[in-house]
Coordinates of C-alpha atoms and ligand atoms in Angstrom, one line a residue:
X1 CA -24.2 6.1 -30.2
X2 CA -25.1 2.5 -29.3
X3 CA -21.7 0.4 -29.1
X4 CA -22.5 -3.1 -31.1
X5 CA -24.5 -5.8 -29.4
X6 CA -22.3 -7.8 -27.1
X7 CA -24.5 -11.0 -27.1
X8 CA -27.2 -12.4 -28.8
X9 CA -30.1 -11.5 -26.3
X10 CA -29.1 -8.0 -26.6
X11 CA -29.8 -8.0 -29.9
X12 CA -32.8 -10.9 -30.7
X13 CA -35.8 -8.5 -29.7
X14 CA -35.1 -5.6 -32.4
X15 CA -34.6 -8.4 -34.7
X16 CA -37.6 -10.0 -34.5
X17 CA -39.5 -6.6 -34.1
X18 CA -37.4 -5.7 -37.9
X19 CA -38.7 -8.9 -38.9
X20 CA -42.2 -8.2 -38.5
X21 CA -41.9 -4.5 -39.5
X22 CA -40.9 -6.5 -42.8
X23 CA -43.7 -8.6 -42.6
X24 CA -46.4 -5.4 -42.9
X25 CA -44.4 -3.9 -45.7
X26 CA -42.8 -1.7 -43.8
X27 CA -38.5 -0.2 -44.2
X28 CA -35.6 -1.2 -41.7
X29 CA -32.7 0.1 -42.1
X30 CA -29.7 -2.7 -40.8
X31 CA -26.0 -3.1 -41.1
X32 CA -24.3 -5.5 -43.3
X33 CA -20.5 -5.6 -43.7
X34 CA -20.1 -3.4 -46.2
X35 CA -22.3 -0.7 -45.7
X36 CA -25.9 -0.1 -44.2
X37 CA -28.8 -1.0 -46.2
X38 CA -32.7 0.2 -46.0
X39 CA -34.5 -3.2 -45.9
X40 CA -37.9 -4.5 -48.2
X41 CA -39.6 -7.2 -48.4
X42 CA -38.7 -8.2 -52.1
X43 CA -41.7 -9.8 -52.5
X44 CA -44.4 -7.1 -51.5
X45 CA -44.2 -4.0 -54.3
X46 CA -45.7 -1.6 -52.0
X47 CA -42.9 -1.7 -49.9
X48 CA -40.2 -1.9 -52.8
X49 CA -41.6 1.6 -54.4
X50 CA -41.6 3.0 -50.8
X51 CA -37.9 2.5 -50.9
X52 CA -37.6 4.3 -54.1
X53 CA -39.7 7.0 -52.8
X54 CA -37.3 7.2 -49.2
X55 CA -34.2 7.3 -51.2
X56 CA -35.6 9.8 -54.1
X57 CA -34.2 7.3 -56.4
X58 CA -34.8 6.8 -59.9
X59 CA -37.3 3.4 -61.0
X60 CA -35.0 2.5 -63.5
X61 CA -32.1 1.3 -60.8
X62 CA -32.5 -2.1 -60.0
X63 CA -32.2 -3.1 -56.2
X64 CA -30.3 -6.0 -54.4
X65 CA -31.8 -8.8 -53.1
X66 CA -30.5 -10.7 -49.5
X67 CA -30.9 -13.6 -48.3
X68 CA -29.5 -15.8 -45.4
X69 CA -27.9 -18.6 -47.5
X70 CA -26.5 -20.0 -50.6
X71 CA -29.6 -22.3 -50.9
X72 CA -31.8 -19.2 -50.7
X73 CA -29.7 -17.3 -53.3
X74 CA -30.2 -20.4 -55.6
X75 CA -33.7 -19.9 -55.5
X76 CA -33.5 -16.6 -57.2
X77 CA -31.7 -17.4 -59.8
X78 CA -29.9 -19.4 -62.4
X79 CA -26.1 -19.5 -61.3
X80 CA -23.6 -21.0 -63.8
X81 CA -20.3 -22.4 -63.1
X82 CA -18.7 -19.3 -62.7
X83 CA -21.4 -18.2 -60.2
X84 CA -21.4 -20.9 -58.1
X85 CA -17.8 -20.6 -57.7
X86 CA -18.0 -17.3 -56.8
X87 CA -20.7 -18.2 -54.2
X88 CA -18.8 -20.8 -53.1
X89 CA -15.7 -18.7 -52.4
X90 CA -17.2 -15.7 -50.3
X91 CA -20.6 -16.0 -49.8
X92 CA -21.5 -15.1 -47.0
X93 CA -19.5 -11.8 -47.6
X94 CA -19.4 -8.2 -49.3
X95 CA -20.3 -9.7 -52.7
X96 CA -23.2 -9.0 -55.3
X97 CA -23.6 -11.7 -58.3
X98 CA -25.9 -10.7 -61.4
X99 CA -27.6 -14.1 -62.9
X100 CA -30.6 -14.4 -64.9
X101 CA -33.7 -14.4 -62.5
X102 CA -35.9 -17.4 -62.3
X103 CA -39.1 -16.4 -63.0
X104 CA -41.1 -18.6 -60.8
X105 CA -39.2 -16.8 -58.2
X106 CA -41.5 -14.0 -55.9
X107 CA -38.6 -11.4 -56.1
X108 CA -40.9 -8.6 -57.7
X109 CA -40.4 -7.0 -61.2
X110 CA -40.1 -3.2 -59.4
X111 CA -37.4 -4.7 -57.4
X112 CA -35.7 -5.6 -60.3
X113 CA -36.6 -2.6 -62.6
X114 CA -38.1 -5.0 -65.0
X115 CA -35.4 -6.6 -66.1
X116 CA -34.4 -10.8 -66.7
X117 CA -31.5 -10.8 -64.5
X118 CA -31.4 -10.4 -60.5
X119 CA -28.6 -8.7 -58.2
X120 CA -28.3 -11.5 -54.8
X121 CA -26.3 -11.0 -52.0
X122 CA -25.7 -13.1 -49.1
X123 CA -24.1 -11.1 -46.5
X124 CA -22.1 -11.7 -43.5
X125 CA -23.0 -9.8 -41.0
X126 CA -24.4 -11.1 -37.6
X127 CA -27.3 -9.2 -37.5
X128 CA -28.1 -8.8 -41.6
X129 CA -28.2 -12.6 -40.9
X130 CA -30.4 -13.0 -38.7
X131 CA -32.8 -10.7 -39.6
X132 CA -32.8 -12.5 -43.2
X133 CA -33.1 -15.6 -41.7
X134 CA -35.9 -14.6 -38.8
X135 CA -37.6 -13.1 -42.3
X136 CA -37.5 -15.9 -44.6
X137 CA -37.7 -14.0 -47.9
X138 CA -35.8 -12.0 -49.8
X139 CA -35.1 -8.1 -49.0
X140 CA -33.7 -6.0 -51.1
X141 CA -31.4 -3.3 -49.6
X142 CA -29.7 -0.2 -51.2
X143 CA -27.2 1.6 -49.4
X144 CA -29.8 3.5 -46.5
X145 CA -28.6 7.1 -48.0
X146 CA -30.6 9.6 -50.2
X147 CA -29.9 8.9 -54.2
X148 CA -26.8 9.9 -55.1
X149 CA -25.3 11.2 -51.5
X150 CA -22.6 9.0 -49.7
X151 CA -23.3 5.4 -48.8
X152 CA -23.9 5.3 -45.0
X153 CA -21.5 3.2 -42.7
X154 CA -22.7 3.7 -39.5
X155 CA -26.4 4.0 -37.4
X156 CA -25.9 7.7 -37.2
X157 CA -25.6 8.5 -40.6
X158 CA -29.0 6.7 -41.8
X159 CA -30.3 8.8 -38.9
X160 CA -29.2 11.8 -40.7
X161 CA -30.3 10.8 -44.4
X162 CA -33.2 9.1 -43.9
X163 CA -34.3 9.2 -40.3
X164 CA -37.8 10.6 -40.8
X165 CA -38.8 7.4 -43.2
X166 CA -37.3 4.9 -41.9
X167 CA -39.7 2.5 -39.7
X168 CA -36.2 1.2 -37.5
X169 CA -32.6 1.0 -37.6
X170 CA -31.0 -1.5 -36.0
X171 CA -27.9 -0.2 -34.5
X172 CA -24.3 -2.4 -35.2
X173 CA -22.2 -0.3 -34.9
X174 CA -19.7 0.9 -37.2
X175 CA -19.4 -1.3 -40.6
X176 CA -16.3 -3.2 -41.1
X177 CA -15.6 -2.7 -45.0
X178 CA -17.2 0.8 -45.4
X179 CA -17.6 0.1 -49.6
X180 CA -20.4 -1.0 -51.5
X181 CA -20.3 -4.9 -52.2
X182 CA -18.4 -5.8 -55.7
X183 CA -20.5 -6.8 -58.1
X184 CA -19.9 -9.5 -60.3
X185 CA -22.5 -10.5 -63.3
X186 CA -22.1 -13.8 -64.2
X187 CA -24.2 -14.3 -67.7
X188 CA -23.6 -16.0 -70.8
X189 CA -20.7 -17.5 -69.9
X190 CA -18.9 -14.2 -69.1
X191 CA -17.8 -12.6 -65.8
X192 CA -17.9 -9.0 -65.8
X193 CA -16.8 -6.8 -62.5
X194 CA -19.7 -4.2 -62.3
X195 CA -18.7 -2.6 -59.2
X196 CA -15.2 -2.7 -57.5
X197 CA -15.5 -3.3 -54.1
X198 CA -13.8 -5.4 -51.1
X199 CA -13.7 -8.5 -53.1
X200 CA -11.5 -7.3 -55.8
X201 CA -10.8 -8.3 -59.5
X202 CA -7.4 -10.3 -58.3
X203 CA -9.2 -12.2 -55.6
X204 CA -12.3 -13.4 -57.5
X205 CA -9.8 -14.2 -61.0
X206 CA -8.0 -16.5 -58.3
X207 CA -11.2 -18.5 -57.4
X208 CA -12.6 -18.7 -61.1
X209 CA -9.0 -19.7 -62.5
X210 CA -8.8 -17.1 -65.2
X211 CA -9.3 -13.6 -65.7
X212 CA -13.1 -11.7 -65.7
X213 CA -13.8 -8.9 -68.2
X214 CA -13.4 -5.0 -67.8
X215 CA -16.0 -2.9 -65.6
X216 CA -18.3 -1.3 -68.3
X217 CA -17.4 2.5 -68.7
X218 CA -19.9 4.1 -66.4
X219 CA -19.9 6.6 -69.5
X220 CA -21.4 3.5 -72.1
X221 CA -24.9 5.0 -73.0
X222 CA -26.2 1.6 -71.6
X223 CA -24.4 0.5 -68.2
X224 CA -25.3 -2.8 -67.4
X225 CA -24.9 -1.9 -64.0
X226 CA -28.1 1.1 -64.2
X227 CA -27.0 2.3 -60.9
X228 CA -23.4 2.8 -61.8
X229 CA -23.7 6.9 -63.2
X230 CA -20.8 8.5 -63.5
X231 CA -21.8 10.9 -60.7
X232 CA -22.4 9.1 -57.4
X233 CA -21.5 8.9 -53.7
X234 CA -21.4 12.6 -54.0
X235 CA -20.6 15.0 -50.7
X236 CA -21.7 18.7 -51.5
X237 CA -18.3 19.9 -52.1
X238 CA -16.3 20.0 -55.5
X239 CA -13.6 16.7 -55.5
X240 CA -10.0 17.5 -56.4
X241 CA -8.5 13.9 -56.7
X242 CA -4.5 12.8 -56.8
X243 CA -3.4 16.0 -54.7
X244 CA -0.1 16.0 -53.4
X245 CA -0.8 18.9 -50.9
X246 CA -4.1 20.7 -51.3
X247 CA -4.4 24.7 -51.3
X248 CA -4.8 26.8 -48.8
X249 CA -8.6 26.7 -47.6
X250 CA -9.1 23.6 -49.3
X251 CA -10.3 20.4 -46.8
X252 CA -7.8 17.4 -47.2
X253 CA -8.1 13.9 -47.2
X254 CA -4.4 12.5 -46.8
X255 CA -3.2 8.3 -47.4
X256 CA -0.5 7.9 -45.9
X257 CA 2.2 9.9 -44.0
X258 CA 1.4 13.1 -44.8
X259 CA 0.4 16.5 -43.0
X260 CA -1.0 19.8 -44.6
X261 CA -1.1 22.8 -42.1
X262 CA -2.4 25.0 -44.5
X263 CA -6.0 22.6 -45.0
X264 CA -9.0 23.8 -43.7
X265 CA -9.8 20.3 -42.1
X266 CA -7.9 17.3 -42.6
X267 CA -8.5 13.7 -42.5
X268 CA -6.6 10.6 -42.9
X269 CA -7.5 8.1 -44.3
X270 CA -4.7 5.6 -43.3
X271 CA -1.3 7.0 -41.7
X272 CA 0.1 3.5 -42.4
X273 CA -1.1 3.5 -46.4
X274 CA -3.4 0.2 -45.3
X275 CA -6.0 0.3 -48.3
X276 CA -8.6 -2.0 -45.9
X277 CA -8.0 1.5 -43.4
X278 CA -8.6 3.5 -45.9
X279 CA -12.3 1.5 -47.1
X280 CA -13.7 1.2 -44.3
X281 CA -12.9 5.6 -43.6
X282 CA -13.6 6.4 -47.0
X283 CA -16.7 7.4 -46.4
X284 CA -17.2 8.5 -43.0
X285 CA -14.4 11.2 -43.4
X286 CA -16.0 12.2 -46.8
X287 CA -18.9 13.3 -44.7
X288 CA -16.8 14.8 -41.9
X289 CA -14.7 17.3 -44.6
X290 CA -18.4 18.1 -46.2
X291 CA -19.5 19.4 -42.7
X292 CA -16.3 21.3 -42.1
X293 CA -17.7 23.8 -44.6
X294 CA -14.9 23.8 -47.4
X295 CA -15.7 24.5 -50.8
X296 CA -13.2 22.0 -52.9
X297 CA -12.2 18.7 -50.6
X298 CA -8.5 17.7 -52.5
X299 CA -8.0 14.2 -51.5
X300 CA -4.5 12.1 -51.9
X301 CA -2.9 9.5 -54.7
X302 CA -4.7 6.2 -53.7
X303 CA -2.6 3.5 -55.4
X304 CA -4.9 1.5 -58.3
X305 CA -3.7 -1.6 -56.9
X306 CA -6.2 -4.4 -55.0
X307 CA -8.7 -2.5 -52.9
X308 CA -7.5 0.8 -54.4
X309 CA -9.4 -0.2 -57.5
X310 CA -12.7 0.3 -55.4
X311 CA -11.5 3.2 -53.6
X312 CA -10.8 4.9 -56.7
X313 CA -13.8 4.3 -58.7
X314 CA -15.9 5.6 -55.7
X315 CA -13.6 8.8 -55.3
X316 CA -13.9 9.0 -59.4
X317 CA -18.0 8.7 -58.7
X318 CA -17.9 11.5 -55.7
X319 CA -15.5 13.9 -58.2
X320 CA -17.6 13.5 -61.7
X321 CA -19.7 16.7 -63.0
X322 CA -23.0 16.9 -61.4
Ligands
LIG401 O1 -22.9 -3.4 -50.2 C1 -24.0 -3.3 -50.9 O2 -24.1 -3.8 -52.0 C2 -25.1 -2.5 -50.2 C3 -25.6 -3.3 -49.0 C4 -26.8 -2.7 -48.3 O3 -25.9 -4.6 -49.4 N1 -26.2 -2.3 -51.2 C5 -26.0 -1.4 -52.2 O4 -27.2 -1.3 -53.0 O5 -25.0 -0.9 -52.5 P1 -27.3 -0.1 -54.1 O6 -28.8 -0.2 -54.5 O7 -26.8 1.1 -53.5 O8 -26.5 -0.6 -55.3 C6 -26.9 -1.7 -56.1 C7 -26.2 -1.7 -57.4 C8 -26.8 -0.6 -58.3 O9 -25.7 0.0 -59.0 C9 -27.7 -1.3 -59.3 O10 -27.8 -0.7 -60.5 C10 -27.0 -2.6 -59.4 O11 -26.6 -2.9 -58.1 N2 -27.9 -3.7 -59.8 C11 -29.0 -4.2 -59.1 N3 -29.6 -5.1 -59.8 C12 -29.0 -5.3 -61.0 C13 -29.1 -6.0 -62.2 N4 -30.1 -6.9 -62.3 N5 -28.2 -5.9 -63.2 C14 -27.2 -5.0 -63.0 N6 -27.0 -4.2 -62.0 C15 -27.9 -4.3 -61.0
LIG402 MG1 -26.1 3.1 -53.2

């Protein structure tokens, strides 16, 4: 695989190429910090329903739109105090807010499953950001993986999911986080976590000054959060979560020090119990102990503090019945 762009000539060309695949309503698939997305021009619905049709997924689940600045975000939307905090405090980073849309905005209504509010993002990463900004509008981006299968973190894996769809992928290498951006829904005058992700509960309670409301049960008949099943991030094999040592046969991933001989494959997620480790491997390893063949993958106690929250509620996702 391509090792990350060392400087910025390597890297302008495919950009501007991605842009203008963009521009004719066609899908590029790019990193961000989190994981990789497969890129739309918001604003063209042509290209949004090919997305839908790429990733087999369903019309109701609304799609995030990115953009290269605060300024751009603010365009989309209508951002109370509690947004604009938020913003403020990490964007650009591996965060999603949910505000009302502003309808004079060209974000179009497939992109947003028809409903009032919009998902933004303004991510971090070198080359998300300049493609946005060589672009100019928004693009929404889901996770560049099939509906329902494991979010992709690196080049090879869109290759794998989506490869024959895809119009380009630009190639950064490796993604830092490795979870889905947290999402945060900022309407009337309530902050709810949608998503756990790298910007956790404790972090974002710290910038507002107080705390923000449970995640809705991904079990409540309507989830505000449409994309938030219970069954998601699913590899092929049956989940067995909180295993101190897996059977024999079984595939293992361990956190922590810890060994299992009798695993048919093993995986670590962090020898050192780092939870940041253990994000950004989550699901790269997933997809390595799915290849190895094993029926059941039994995977270790991930403390619920911090980033385990997010860890957790995607391990929950991968073991729910499907
Ligand atoms: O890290 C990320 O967020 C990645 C990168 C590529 O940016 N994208 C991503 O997109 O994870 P996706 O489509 O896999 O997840 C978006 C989530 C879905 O659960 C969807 O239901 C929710 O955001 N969402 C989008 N618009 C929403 C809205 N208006 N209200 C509530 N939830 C929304
Ligand atoms: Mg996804």
């Amino acid at each position: 695989m391509k090792q990350p762009a060392q400087n910025l000539e390597d890297i302008t060309m495919p950009v501007h190429k991605a842009a203008s695949i963009l521009e004719s309503g066609g899908l590029v698939a790019f990193p961000t910090e989190t994981v990789y997305g497969l890129g739309a021009d918001a604003t063209n619905p042509a290209a949004v329903a090919r997305i839908f049709e790429a990733k087999g997924r369903p019309l109701f689940n609304p799609l995030i739109s990115h953009v290269a600045s605060i300024n751009a975000a603010l365009e989309l939307g209508q951002f109370n105090e509690a947004a604009l905090k938020l913003a403020h405090a990490f964007w650009p980073g591996p965060m999603t807010l949910v505000v009302p849309f502003k309808f004079n905005a060209r974000v179009c209504d497939l992109a947003r499953a028809g409903l009032n509010t919009i998902a933004v993002r303004v991510p971090a990463h070198p080359l998300a950001h300049q493609l946005l900004a060589a672009f100019g509008r928004p693009v929404v981006a889901p996770s560049a993986n099939r509906s329902g299968h494991v979010s992709p973190t690196t080049a090879a894996h869109v290759c794998e999911d989506l490869g024959q769809v895809v119009d380009l992928i630009l190639d950064g290498g490796p993604t830092v986080f490795g979870l889905e951006s947290s999402i945060f829904a900022c309407l009337d005058n309530e902050v709810i976590l949608l998503r756990p992700g790298s910007i956790t509960r404790q972090m974002a309670e710290k910038a507002l000054g107080h705390s923000i409301d449970d995640l809705a049960s991904p079990n409540d008949a309507k989830p505000i959060a449409p994309g938030q099943l219970a069954s998601h991030y699913a590899p092929r094999a049956q989940m067995r979560l909180d295993v101190h040592a897996p059977n024999a046969g079984e595939a293992f991933l361990a956190f922590g020090p810890q060994n299992a001989p009798q695993a048919l494959a093993l995986e670590n997620l962090s020898p050192d119990g780092n939870l940041s480790e253990a994000a950004a491997n989550l699901y790269a390893m997933l997809r390595r102990l799915d290849a190895s063949g094993a029926a059941v993958i039994a995977v270790a106690p991930i403390p619920s503090i911090g980033l385990g929250e997010a860890i957790r509620d995607r391990l929950n996702r991968a073991a729910a019945p499907r």
